[in-house]
mmCIF file of C-alpha atoms in Angstrom:
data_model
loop_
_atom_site.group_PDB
_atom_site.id
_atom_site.type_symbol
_atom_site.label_atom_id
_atom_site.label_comp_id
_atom_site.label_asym_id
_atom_site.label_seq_id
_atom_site.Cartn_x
_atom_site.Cartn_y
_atom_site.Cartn_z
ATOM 1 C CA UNK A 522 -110.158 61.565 -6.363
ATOM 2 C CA UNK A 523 -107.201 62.167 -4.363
ATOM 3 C CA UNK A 524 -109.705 63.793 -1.682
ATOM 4 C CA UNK A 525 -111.122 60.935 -1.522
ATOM 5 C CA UNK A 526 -108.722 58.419 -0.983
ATOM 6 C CA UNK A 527 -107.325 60.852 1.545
ATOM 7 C CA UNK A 528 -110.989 60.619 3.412
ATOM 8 C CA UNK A 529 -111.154 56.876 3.483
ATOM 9 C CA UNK A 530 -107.764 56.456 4.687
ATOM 10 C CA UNK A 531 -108.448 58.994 7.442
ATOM 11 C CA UNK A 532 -111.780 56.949 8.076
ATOM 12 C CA UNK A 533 -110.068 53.540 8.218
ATOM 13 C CA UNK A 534 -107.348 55.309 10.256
ATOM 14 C CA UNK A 535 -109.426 56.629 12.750
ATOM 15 C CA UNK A 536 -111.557 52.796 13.199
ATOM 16 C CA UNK A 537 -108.499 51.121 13.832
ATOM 17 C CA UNK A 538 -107.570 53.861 16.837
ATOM 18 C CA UNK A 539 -110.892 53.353 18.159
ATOM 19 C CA UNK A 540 -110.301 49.308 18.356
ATOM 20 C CA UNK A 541 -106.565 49.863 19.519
ATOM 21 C CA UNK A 542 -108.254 51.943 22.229
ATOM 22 C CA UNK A 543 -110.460 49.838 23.160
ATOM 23 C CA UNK A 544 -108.242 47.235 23.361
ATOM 24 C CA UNK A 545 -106.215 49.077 25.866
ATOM 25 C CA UNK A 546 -109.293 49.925 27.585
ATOM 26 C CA UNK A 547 -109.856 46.278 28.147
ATOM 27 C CA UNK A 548 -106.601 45.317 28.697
ATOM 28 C CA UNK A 549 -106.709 47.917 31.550
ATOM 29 C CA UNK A 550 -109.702 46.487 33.043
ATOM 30 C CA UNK A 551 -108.407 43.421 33.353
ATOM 31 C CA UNK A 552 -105.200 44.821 34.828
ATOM 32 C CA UNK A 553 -107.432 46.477 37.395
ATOM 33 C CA UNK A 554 -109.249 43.157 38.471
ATOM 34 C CA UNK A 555 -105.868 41.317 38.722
ATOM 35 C CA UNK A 556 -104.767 44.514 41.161
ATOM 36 C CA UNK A 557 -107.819 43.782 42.937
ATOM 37 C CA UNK A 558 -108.099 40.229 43.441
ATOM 38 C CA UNK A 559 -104.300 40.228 44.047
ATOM 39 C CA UNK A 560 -105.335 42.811 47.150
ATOM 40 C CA UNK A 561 -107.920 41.005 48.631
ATOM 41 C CA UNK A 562 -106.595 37.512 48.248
ATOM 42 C CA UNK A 563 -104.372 38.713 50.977
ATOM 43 C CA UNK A 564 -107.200 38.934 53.347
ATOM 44 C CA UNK A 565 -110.196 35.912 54.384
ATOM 45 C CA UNK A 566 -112.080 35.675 51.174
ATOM 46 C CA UNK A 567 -113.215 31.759 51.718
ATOM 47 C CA UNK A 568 -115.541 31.364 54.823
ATOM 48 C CA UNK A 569 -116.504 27.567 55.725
ATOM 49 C CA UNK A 570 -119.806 27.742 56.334
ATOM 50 C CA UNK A 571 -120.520 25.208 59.466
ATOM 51 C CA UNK A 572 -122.884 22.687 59.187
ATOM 52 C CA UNK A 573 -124.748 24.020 62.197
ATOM 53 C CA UNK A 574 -125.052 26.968 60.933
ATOM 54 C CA UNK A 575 -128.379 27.190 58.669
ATOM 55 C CA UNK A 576 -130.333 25.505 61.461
ATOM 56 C CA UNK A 577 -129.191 27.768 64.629
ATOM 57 C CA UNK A 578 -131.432 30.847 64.197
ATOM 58 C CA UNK A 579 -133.712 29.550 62.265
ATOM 59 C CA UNK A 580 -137.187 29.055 63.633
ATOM 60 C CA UNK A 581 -140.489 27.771 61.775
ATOM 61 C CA UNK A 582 -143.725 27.671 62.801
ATOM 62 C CA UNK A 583 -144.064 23.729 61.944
ATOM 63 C CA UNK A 584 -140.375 21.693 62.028
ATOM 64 C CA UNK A 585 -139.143 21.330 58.819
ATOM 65 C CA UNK A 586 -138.374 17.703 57.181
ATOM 66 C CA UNK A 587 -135.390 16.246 56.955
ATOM 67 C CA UNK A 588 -136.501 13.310 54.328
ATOM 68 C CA UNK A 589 -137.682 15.815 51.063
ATOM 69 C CA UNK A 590 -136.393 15.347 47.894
ATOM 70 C CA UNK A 591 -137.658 18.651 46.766
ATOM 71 C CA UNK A 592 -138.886 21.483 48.173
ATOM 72 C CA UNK A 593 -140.159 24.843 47.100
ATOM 73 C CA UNK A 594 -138.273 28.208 48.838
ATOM 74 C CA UNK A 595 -139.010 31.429 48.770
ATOM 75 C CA UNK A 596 -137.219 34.688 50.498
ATOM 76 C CA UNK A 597 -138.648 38.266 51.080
ATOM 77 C CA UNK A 598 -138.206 40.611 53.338
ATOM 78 C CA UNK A 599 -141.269 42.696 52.731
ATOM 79 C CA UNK A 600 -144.135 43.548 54.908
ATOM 80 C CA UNK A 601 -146.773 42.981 52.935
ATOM 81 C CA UNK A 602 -147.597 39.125 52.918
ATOM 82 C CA UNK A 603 -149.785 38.841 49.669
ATOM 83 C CA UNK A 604 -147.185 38.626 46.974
ATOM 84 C CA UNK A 605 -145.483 35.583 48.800
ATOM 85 C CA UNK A 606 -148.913 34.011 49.332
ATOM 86 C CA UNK A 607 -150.080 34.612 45.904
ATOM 87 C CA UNK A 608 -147.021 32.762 44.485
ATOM 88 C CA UNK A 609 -147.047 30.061 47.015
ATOM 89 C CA UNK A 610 -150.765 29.615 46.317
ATOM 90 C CA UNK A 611 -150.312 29.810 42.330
ATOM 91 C CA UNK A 612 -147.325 26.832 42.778
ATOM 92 C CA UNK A 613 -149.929 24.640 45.041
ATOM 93 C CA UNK A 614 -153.111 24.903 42.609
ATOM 94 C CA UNK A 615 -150.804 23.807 39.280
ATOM 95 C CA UNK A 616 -149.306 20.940 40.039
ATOM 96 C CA UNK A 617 -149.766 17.793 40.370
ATOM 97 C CA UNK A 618 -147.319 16.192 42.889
ATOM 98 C CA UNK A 619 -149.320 14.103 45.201
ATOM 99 C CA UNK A 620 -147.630 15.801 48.308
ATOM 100 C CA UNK A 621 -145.478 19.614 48.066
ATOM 101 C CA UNK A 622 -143.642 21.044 50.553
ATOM 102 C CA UNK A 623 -142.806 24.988 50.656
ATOM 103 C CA UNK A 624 -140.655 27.018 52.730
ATOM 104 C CA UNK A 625 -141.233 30.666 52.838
ATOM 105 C CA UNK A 626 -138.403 32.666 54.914
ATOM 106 C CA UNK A 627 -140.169 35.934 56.000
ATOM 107 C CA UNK A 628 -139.264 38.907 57.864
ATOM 108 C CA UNK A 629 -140.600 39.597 61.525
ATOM 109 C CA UNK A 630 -142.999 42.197 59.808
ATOM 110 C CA UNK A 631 -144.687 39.420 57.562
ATOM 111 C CA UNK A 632 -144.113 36.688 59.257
ATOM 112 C CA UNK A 633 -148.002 36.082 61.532
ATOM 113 C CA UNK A 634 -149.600 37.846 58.618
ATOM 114 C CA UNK A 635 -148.265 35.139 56.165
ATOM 115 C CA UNK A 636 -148.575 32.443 58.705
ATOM 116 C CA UNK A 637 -152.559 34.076 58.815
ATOM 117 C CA UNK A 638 -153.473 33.742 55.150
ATOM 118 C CA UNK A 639 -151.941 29.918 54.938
ATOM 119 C CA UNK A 640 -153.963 28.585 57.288
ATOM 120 C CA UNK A 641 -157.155 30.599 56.288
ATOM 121 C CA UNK A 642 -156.682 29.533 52.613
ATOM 122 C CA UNK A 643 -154.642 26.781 52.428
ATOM 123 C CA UNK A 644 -155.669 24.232 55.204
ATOM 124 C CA UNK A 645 -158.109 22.315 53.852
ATOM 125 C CA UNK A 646 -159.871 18.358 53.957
ATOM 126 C CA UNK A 647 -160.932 16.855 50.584
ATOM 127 C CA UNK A 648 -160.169 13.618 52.045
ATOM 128 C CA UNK A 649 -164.280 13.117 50.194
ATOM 129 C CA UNK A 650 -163.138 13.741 47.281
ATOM 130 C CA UNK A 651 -161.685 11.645 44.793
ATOM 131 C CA UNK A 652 -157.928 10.997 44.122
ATOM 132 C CA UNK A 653 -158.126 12.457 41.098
ATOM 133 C CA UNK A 654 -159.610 15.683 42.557
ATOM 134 C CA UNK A 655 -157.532 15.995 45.452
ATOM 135 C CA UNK A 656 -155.306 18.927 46.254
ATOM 136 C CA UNK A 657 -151.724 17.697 46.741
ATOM 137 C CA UNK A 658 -150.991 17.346 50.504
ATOM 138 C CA UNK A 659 -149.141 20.975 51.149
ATOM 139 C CA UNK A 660 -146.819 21.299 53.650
ATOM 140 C CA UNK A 661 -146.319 25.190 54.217
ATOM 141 C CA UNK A 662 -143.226 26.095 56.821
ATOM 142 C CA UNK A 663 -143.142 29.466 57.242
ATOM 143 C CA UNK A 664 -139.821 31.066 58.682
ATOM 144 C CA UNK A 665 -137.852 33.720 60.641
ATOM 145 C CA UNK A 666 -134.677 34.561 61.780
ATOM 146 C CA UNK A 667 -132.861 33.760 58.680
ATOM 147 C CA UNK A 668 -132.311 37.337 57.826
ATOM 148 C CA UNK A 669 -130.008 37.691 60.892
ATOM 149 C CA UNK A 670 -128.127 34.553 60.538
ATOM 150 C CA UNK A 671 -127.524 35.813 56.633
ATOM 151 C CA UNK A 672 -126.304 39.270 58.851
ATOM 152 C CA UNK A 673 -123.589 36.792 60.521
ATOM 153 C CA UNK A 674 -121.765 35.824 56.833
ATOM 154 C CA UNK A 675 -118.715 37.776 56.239
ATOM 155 C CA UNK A 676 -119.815 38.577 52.713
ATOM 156 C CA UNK A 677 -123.033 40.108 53.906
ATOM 157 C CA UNK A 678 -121.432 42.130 56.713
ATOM 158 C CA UNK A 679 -119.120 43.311 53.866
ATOM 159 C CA UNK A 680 -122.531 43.835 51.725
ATOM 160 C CA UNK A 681 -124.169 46.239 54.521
ATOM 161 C CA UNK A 682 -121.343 48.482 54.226
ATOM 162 C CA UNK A 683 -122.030 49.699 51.058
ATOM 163 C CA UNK A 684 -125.235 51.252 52.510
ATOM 164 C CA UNK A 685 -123.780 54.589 52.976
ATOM 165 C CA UNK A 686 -121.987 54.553 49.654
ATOM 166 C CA UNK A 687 -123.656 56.692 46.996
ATOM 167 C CA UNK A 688 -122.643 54.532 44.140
ATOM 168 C CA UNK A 689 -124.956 52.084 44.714
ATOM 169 C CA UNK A 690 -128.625 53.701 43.668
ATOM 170 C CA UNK A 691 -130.971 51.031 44.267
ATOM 171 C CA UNK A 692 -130.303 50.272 48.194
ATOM 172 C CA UNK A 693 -133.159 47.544 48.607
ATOM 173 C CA UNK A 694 -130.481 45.093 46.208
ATOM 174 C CA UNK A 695 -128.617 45.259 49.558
ATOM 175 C CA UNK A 696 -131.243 43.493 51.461
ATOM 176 C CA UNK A 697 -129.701 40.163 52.591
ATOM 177 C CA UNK A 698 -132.660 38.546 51.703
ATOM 178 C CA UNK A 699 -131.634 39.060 47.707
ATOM 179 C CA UNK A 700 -128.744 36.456 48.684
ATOM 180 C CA UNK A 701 -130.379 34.177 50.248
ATOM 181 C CA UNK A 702 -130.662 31.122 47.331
ATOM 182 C CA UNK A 703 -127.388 30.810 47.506
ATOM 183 C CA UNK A 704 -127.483 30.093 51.355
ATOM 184 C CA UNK A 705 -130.322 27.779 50.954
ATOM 185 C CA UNK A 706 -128.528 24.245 50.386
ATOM 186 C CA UNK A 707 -127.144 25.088 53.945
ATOM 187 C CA UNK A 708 -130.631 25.592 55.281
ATOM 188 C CA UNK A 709 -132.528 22.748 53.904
ATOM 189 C CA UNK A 710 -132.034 19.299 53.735
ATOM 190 C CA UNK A 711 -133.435 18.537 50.505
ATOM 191 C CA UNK A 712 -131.705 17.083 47.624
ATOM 192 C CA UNK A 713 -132.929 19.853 45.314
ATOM 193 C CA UNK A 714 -134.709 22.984 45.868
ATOM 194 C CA UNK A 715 -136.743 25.261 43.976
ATOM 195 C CA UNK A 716 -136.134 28.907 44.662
ATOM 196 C CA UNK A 717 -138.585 31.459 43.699
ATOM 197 C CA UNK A 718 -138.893 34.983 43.303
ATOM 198 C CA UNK A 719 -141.718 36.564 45.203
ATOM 199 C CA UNK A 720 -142.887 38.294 42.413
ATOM 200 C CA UNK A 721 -143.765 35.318 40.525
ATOM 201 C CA UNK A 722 -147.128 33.754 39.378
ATOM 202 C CA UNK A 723 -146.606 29.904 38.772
ATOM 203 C CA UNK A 724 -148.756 29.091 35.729
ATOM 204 C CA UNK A 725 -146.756 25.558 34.940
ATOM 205 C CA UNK A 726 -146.252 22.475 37.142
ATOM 206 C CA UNK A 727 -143.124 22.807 39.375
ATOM 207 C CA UNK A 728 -143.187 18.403 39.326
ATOM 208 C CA UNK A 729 -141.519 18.852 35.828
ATOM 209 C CA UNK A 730 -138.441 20.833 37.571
ATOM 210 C CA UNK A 731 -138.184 18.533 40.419
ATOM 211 C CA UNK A 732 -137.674 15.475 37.573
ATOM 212 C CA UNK A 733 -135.485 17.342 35.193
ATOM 213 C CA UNK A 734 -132.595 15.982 34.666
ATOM 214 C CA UNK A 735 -129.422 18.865 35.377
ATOM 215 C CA UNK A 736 -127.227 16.448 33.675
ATOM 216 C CA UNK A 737 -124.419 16.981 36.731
ATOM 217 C CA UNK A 738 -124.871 20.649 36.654
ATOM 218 C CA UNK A 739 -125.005 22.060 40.451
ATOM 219 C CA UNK A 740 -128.044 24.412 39.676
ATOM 220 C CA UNK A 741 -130.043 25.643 36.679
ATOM 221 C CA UNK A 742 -131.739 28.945 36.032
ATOM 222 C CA UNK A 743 -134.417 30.341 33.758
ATOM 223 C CA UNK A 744 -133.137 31.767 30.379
ATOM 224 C CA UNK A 745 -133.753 35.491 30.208
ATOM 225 C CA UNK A 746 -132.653 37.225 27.254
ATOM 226 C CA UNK A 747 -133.290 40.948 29.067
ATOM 227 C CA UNK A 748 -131.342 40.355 31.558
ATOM 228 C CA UNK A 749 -127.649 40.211 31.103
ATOM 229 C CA UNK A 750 -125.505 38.656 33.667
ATOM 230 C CA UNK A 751 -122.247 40.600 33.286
ATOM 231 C CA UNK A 752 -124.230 43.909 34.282
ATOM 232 C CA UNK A 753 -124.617 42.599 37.795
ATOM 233 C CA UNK A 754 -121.247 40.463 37.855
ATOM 234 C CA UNK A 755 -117.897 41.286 37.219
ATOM 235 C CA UNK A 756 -116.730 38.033 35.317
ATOM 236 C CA UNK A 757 -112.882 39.232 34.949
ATOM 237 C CA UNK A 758 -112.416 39.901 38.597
ATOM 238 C CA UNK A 759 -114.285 36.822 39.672
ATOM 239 C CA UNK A 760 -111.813 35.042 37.147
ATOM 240 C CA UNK A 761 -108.989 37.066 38.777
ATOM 241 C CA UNK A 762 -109.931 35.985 42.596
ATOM 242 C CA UNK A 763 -110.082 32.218 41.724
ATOM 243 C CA UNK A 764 -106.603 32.369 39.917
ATOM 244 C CA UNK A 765 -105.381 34.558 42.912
ATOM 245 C CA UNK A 766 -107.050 31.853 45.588
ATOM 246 C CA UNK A 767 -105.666 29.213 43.584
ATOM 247 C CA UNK A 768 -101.640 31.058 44.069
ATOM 248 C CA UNK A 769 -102.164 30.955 47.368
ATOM 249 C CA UNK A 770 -103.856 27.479 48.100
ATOM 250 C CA UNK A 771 -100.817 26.495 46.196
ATOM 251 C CA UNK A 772 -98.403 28.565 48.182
ATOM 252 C CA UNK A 773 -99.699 27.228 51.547
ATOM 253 C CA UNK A 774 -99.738 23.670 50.389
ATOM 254 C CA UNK A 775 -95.954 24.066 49.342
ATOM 255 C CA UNK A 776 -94.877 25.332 52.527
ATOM 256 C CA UNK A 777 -96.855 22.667 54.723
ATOM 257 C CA UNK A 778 -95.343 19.972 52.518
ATOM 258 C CA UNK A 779 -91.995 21.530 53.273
ATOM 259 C CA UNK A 780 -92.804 21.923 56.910
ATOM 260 C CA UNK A 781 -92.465 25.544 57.182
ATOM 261 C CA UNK A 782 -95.796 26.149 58.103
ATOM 262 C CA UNK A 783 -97.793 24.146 60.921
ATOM 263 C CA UNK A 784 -101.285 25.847 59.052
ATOM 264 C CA UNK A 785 -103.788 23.435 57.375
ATOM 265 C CA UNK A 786 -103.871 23.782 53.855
ATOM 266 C CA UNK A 787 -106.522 26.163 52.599
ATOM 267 C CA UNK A 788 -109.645 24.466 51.841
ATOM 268 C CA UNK A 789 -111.481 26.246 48.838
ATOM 269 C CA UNK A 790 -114.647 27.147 49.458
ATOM 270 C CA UNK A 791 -117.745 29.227 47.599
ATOM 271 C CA UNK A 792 -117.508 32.832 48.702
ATOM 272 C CA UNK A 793 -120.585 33.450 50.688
#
């Protein structure tokens, strides 16, 4: 009996080391990402992003329009042009907006074959036909240069360092082309865009996105329980650079208030 008791205190003993470990463990991390952020909110970790920027290098083979309410984007920098024409062509032939307008940002190597297959398969009169039958009126831009104005960002210049680092396995993540949604409200004009992987097959009607109601939210994503978002995002240290901006937007303002410093305050901005 007294063997026993012995064993479960030793069990019970040993489970609450483990948690007090962990604990530490965590506590440690988030040491670690205060260390960090505290580090690099010393240097330029807010870029403005000027609003001539997204239109300077950018060059499409029709001009793009500055009246859409919604548009359609997609981003690849592969060579083969299928893929992004077979979800570009799935999205067209399942919905049923009366006019659609998609934007496909391409690499140089894709761009005439792309530009090829849209006109060959996706240029068509049914003008005959009626309204009911009708193909919506597509409006397919297809566009280069955005991969080098992406190059110009701080954040990716910072990204295309880590292409000679062996931690990172998967070196195609690095493409700048993988960031490029979150560069898109710079680049288009449209009061809501739909950005889509180039992987994709649309089987559902993209008009029920472009009328669904985000309740003030500034984007909204697909629910994927597979994917988890703290494996590809360090939430602590992202938490740790916005306090650390936030100390020194609040230092700077205090000093220009007390006329010490002839600087602007700092302007938060996303860091892109």
């Amino acid at each position: 009996r007294g063997e026993e008791l012995a064993a479960v205190a030793a069990a019970v003993s040993s489970k609450k080391k483990a948690r007090q470990i962990q604990h530490l463990k965590e506590v440690r991390a988030v040491e670690r990402s205060n260390m960090r952020a505290e580090k690099s909110s010393k240097k330029t970790m807010y870029h403005a992003i000027p609003s001539e920027w997204g239109a300077a290098g950018v060059r499409c083979h029709r001009p793009l329009s500055t009246s859409d309410d919604f548009v359609v984007a997609l981003a690849s920098d592969a060579a083969d042009p299928v893929p992004i024409f077979a979800a570009i062509n799935s999205t067209v032939s399942n919905t049923r907006r009366r006019a659609l307008d998609v934007v496909a940002f391409v690499g140089p190597a894709c761009e005439l074959g792309l530009r090829s297959l849209v006109k060959e398969h996706l240029t068509y009169d049914d003008s005959d036909l009626p309204p009911s039958k009708r193909r919506p009126e597509l409006r397919v831009s297809v566009c280069g240069g955005l991969d080098d104005q992406l190059r110009q960002r701080p954040a990716m210049r910072a990204l295309a360092m880590l292409r000679n680092s062996t931690r990172v396995k998967r070196k195609e993540l690095l493409s700048a082309f993988n960031f490029a949604a979150f560069y898109l409200p710079h680049v288009l004009p449209a009061r809501r865009i739909l950005y889509l992987d180039t992987d994709v097959i649309v089987r559902g009607d993209v008009h029920e996105l472009a009328k669904m109601a985000l309740d003030g939210a500034p984007a909204a994503a697909v629910e994927d329980c597979s994917q988890h978002l703290n494996k590809y995002i360090d939430f602590p240290l992202a938490d740790a650079y916005r306090a650390a901006a936030a100390r020194r937007v609040r230092g700077r303002t205090f000093l220009a208030a007390r006329g010490e410093s002839n600087r602007a305050p700092l302007e938060l901005r996303l860091l892109v």
